[in-house]
Amino acid sequence: MNKLEISGTVSFQETCQDRWQAIYFSSSYGTTFSILGKFKYDKVQKKLLSTTLRLVNYKGPINMAIASAKYKLARKWIEVKERGIAVTKIIRVISIEVEVRGLIITNVNTPVKNEYVLTDCDLKNDVYLEIDRVLLKLNDGGGHKENEVFDSEFFYRDGERNPHAFSLKRIEYMQARNLNPPVDARCIEENVGGKEVSRIERVNPKKEKVDNSAGKSPGNVCPKGYSKIIF
């Protein structure tokens, strides 16, 4: 199978099982953070016995932390495209979904439940650790703020103007060419105080729903991280 030209590296070797290894870097709400991992792997059984994760915050105003983490067992052989390389590559991954949220208790070790077993066939190829980061809203109930901190990753606001649809109208709204452009009526009815930016669906002239990546909120765009595993 294929090899990635750009990736990190993580060791499952016995000599590295007692140390934290950096496996992911990102930023949300202006805070840069990393995710570290400890891995206990049994080379004879070809089994990942335990995985423990920890998030470390660097510069930025909002403390980030891991809310939960789990293996995506059904995700094994995947297609990826590296930036600047047109060819689609197929790689074997151990995928971990990591849910991250701001304003919760930090510096807590998070275990990934269950074990993960590899096969001889798997080990004939390069295997990559995939971190699938998912950002959760600050407010558990989906509201636009938590402890008076406005959730800028999922909502947009501008003073006392009506909430707006973060879609094709967003530029018009931000440039104040139209003080109160059309809004989704549900937003007013629910009195959310800000429009969830990924909520509006774009429809083409044939009344078919089409993807509108420009309408997605920053919090809904979470890049994955890949590290080649050294066994």
Tab-separated table of C-alpha atoms in Angstrom:
chain	number	residue	atom	x	y	z
A	1	MET	CA	0.000	0.000	0.000
A	2	ASN	CA	0.965	3.677	-0.041
A	3	LYS	CA	3.172	5.707	2.274
A	4	LEU	CA	2.524	9.272	3.410
A	5	GLU	CA	5.222	11.773	2.519
A	6	ILE	CA	4.268	14.052	5.425
A	7	SER	CA	3.397	12.589	8.838
A	8	GLY	CA	4.509	12.424	12.423
A	9	THR	CA	6.067	9.391	14.084
A	10	VAL	CA	4.971	7.481	17.181
A	11	SER	CA	6.697	4.486	18.757
A	12	PHE	CA	4.908	1.434	20.178
A	13	GLN	CA	8.226	-0.154	21.163
A	14	GLU	CA	8.652	-1.337	24.741
A	15	THR	CA	11.352	1.233	25.505
A	16	CYS	CA	8.925	4.061	24.719
A	17	GLN	CA	5.841	2.834	26.581
A	18	ASP	CA	6.512	4.878	29.724
A	19	ARG	CA	6.735	8.293	28.056
A	20	TRP	CA	4.277	10.794	26.589
A	21	GLN	CA	4.545	11.213	22.833
A	22	ALA	CA	3.181	14.153	20.826
A	23	ILE	CA	0.600	12.887	18.312
A	24	TYR	CA	-1.512	15.939	17.372
A	25	PHE	CA	-1.349	19.748	17.285
A	26	SER	CA	-4.144	22.222	16.611
A	27	SER	CA	-5.793	25.427	17.823
A	28	SER	CA	-9.310	26.540	18.801
A	29	TYR	CA	-10.617	29.810	20.274
A	30	GLY	CA	-7.141	31.270	19.759
A	31	THR	CA	-5.516	28.629	21.969
A	32	THR	CA	-2.785	26.391	20.603
A	33	PHE	CA	-2.753	22.895	22.090
A	34	SER	CA	-1.210	19.474	21.637
A	35	ILE	CA	-2.441	15.966	22.352
A	36	LEU	CA	0.034	13.514	23.874
A	37	GLY	CA	-0.317	9.755	24.109
A	38	LYS	CA	1.071	6.781	26.061
A	39	PHE	CA	0.827	3.377	24.394
A	40	LYS	CA	1.279	-0.139	25.780
A	41	TYR	CA	1.682	-2.618	22.941
A	42	ASP	CA	2.228	-6.389	23.145
A	43	LYS	CA	4.435	-7.348	20.214
A	44	VAL	CA	3.782	-11.097	20.588
A	45	GLN	CA	-0.006	-10.794	20.623
A	46	LYS	CA	0.072	-7.874	18.155
A	47	LYS	CA	-2.277	-6.104	20.530
A	48	LEU	CA	-2.477	-2.496	21.697
A	49	LEU	CA	-3.276	-3.136	25.353
A	50	SER	CA	-3.896	0.442	26.452
A	51	THR	CA	-3.849	4.006	25.189
A	52	THR	CA	-3.928	7.075	27.411
A	53	LEU	CA	-4.257	10.629	26.080
A	54	ARG	CA	-3.504	14.019	27.587
A	55	LEU	CA	-4.064	17.532	26.210
A	56	VAL	CA	-1.567	20.330	26.871
A	57	ASN	CA	-2.491	24.001	26.359
A	58	TYR	CA	-0.012	26.622	25.157
A	59	LYS	CA	-0.716	30.286	24.363
A	60	GLY	CA	-4.346	31.383	24.199
A	61	PRO	CA	-7.250	32.559	26.386
A	62	ILE	CA	-9.401	29.407	26.577
A	63	ASN	CA	-8.316	26.204	28.310
A	64	MET	CA	-9.019	23.190	26.093
A	65	ALA	CA	-9.403	19.600	27.305
A	66	ILE	CA	-10.383	16.130	26.104
A	67	ALA	CA	-14.028	15.297	26.740
A	68	SER	CA	-13.858	11.697	25.465
A	69	ALA	CA	-11.838	9.378	23.233
A	70	LYS	CA	-12.598	6.079	21.497
A	71	TYR	CA	-11.257	3.790	18.782
A	72	LYS	CA	-13.067	3.916	15.446
A	73	LEU	CA	-12.837	0.165	14.931
A	74	ALA	CA	-14.566	0.138	11.550
A	75	ARG	CA	-12.081	2.639	10.119
A	76	LYS	CA	-9.030	0.684	8.949
A	77	TRP	CA	-8.096	1.077	5.277
A	78	ILE	CA	-8.744	4.647	4.195
A	79	GLU	CA	-8.163	6.952	1.229
A	80	VAL	CA	-6.247	10.171	1.806
A	81	LYS	CA	-4.889	12.978	-0.338
A	82	GLU	CA	-1.771	14.800	0.757
A	83	ARG	CA	-1.623	18.519	0.085
A	84	GLY	CA	-0.005	19.260	-3.253
A	85	ILE	CA	-0.171	15.601	-4.342
A	86	ALA	CA	-3.005	14.723	-6.697
A	87	VAL	CA	-2.789	10.951	-6.265
A	88	THR	CA	-5.152	9.352	-3.757
A	89	LYS	CA	-3.342	7.080	-1.310
A	90	ILE	CA	-4.688	4.091	0.606
A	91	ILE	CA	-3.229	3.563	4.075
A	92	ARG	CA	-3.902	1.362	7.119
A	93	VAL	CA	-4.783	3.340	10.229
A	94	ILE	CA	-5.566	2.894	13.891
A	95	SER	CA	-8.139	5.663	14.212
A	96	ILE	CA	-8.983	7.393	17.488
A	97	GLU	CA	-11.839	9.895	17.690
A	98	VAL	CA	-11.005	12.569	20.253
A	99	GLU	CA	-13.732	14.966	21.374
A	100	VAL	CA	-12.284	18.290	22.583
A	101	ARG	CA	-14.054	21.090	24.447
A	102	GLY	CA	-13.085	24.401	25.994
A	103	LEU	CA	-13.784	25.568	29.543
A	104	ILE	CA	-13.681	22.122	31.172
A	105	ILE	CA	-11.178	20.627	33.630
A	106	THR	CA	-7.718	20.424	32.060
A	107	ASN	CA	-4.614	18.261	32.554
A	108	VAL	CA	-6.642	15.071	32.981
A	109	ASN	CA	-5.420	11.748	31.580
A	110	THR	CA	-8.057	10.186	29.309
A	111	PRO	CA	-7.969	6.421	28.686
A	112	VAL	CA	-9.174	5.022	25.373
A	113	LYS	CA	-11.425	2.075	26.237
A	114	ASN	CA	-10.858	-1.488	25.016
A	115	GLU	CA	-7.901	-3.083	23.263
A	116	TYR	CA	-6.923	-2.937	19.594
A	117	VAL	CA	-5.689	-6.039	17.745
A	118	LEU	CA	-3.644	-6.040	14.526
A	119	THR	CA	-3.065	-8.900	12.086
A	120	ASP	CA	0.020	-10.198	10.294
A	121	CYS	CA	-1.430	-8.743	7.097
A	122	ASP	CA	-1.694	-5.311	8.705
A	123	LEU	CA	1.928	-5.375	9.799
A	124	LYS	CA	3.164	-6.085	6.269
A	125	ASN	CA	2.317	-2.446	5.519
A	126	ASP	CA	2.958	0.882	7.172
A	127	VAL	CA	0.370	1.553	9.868
A	128	TYR	CA	-0.545	5.102	10.881
A	129	LEU	CA	-2.125	6.459	14.037
A	130	GLU	CA	-5.000	8.707	12.978
A	131	ILE	CA	-6.314	11.336	15.385
A	132	ASP	CA	-9.821	12.384	14.360
A	133	ARG	CA	-10.394	15.498	16.457
A	134	VAL	CA	-13.989	16.658	16.997
A	135	LEU	CA	-14.625	20.055	18.593
A	136	LEU	CA	-17.673	20.260	20.848
A	137	LYS	CA	-19.578	23.456	21.614
A	138	LEU	CA	-18.685	25.227	24.845
A	139	ASN	CA	-22.257	24.829	26.053
A	140	ASP	CA	-23.550	21.275	26.581
A	141	GLY	CA	-27.026	22.371	25.543
A	142	GLY	CA	-25.810	23.852	22.257
A	143	GLY	CA	-26.251	27.504	23.283
A	144	HIS	CA	-24.088	30.345	22.029
A	145	LYS	CA	-22.191	30.979	25.291
A	146	GLU	CA	-20.910	29.306	28.451
A	147	ASN	CA	-20.164	31.254	31.643
A	148	GLU	CA	-20.549	34.446	29.573
A	149	VAL	CA	-17.872	33.284	27.089
A	150	PHE	CA	-19.256	33.577	23.533
A	151	ASP	CA	-18.704	30.496	21.361
A	152	SER	CA	-16.938	32.040	18.361
A	153	GLU	CA	-16.101	28.655	16.809
A	154	PHE	CA	-19.771	27.903	16.116
A	155	PHE	CA	-21.591	31.263	16.187
A	156	TYR	CA	-21.178	34.783	14.795
A	157	ARG	CA	-22.499	38.004	16.320
A	158	ASP	CA	-22.262	41.750	15.746
A	159	GLY	CA	-23.648	43.937	18.511
A	160	GLU	CA	-27.420	44.063	18.702
A	161	ARG	CA	-28.034	43.256	15.057
A	162	ASN	CA	-30.269	40.313	14.292
A	163	PRO	CA	-28.595	36.915	14.091
A	164	HIS	CA	-27.553	36.110	10.547
A	165	ALA	CA	-27.067	33.074	8.372
A	166	PHE	CA	-23.365	32.345	7.929
A	167	SER	CA	-23.692	31.296	4.317
A	168	LEU	CA	-23.533	33.239	1.076
A	169	LYS	CA	-24.909	36.296	2.919
A	170	ARG	CA	-22.063	36.486	5.421
A	171	ILE	CA	-19.892	38.911	3.403
A	172	GLU	CA	-22.836	41.231	2.884
A	173	TYR	CA	-23.560	41.096	6.596
A	174	MET	CA	-19.947	41.707	7.691
A	175	GLN	CA	-19.562	44.653	5.310
A	176	ALA	CA	-22.853	46.125	6.596
A	177	ARG	CA	-24.239	46.523	3.070
A	178	ASN	CA	-27.470	45.196	4.494
A	179	LEU	CA	-27.859	45.753	8.222
A	180	ASN	CA	-30.296	42.903	8.652
A	181	PRO	CA	-30.063	40.348	5.854
A	182	PRO	CA	-32.491	37.416	5.690
A	183	VAL	CA	-32.246	35.030	8.605
A	184	ASP	CA	-33.433	31.550	9.402
A	185	ALA	CA	-36.723	31.980	11.270
A	186	ARG	CA	-35.814	29.111	13.579
A	187	CYS	CA	-32.926	31.173	14.907
A	188	ILE	CA	-35.255	33.941	16.075
A	189	GLU	CA	-37.828	31.529	17.461
A	190	GLU	CA	-35.216	29.724	19.527
A	191	ASN	CA	-33.699	33.031	20.703
A	192	VAL	CA	-30.165	31.672	20.514
A	193	GLY	CA	-28.553	35.114	20.383
A	194	GLY	CA	-26.329	34.143	17.465
A	195	LYS	CA	-26.656	32.039	14.325
A	196	GLU	CA	-25.055	28.614	14.283
A	197	VAL	CA	-22.838	29.068	11.272
A	198	SER	CA	-23.083	25.564	9.812
A	199	ARG	CA	-26.848	25.315	9.995
A	200	ILE	CA	-27.881	26.854	6.672
A	201	GLU	CA	-28.007	24.486	3.695
A	202	ARG	CA	-27.340	25.892	0.252
A	203	VAL	CA	-29.781	24.854	-2.498
A	204	ASN	CA	-29.008	25.121	-6.199
A	205	PRO	CA	-31.583	26.246	-8.842
A	206	LYS	CA	-32.734	22.637	-9.283
A	207	LYS	CA	-33.717	22.556	-5.604
A	208	GLU	CA	-30.988	20.021	-4.872
A	209	LYS	CA	-28.936	20.301	-1.714
A	210	VAL	CA	-25.258	20.883	-2.426
A	211	ASP	CA	-22.205	21.021	-0.218
A	212	ASN	CA	-21.348	24.519	0.963
A	213	SER	CA	-18.041	24.281	2.767
A	214	ALA	CA	-17.911	28.085	2.922
A	215	GLY	CA	-20.922	27.954	5.229
A	216	LYS	CA	-19.262	25.720	7.788
A	217	SER	CA	-18.145	27.145	11.090
A	218	PRO	CA	-14.467	27.048	12.111
A	219	GLY	CA	-15.413	24.526	14.791
A	220	ASN	CA	-16.839	22.147	12.188
A	221	VAL	CA	-13.590	22.005	10.237
A	222	CYS	CA	-11.276	19.664	12.167
A	223	PRO	CA	-8.179	18.411	10.318
A	224	LYS	CA	-7.002	14.888	11.113
A	225	GLY	CA	-3.480	14.050	12.246
A	226	TYR	CA	-1.334	11.110	11.084
A	227	SER	CA	1.712	9.527	12.707
A	228	LYS	CA	3.576	6.512	11.334
A	229	ILE	CA	3.730	3.797	13.996
A	230	ILE	CA	7.106	2.203	14.795
A	231	PHE	CA	6.542	-1.321	16.188
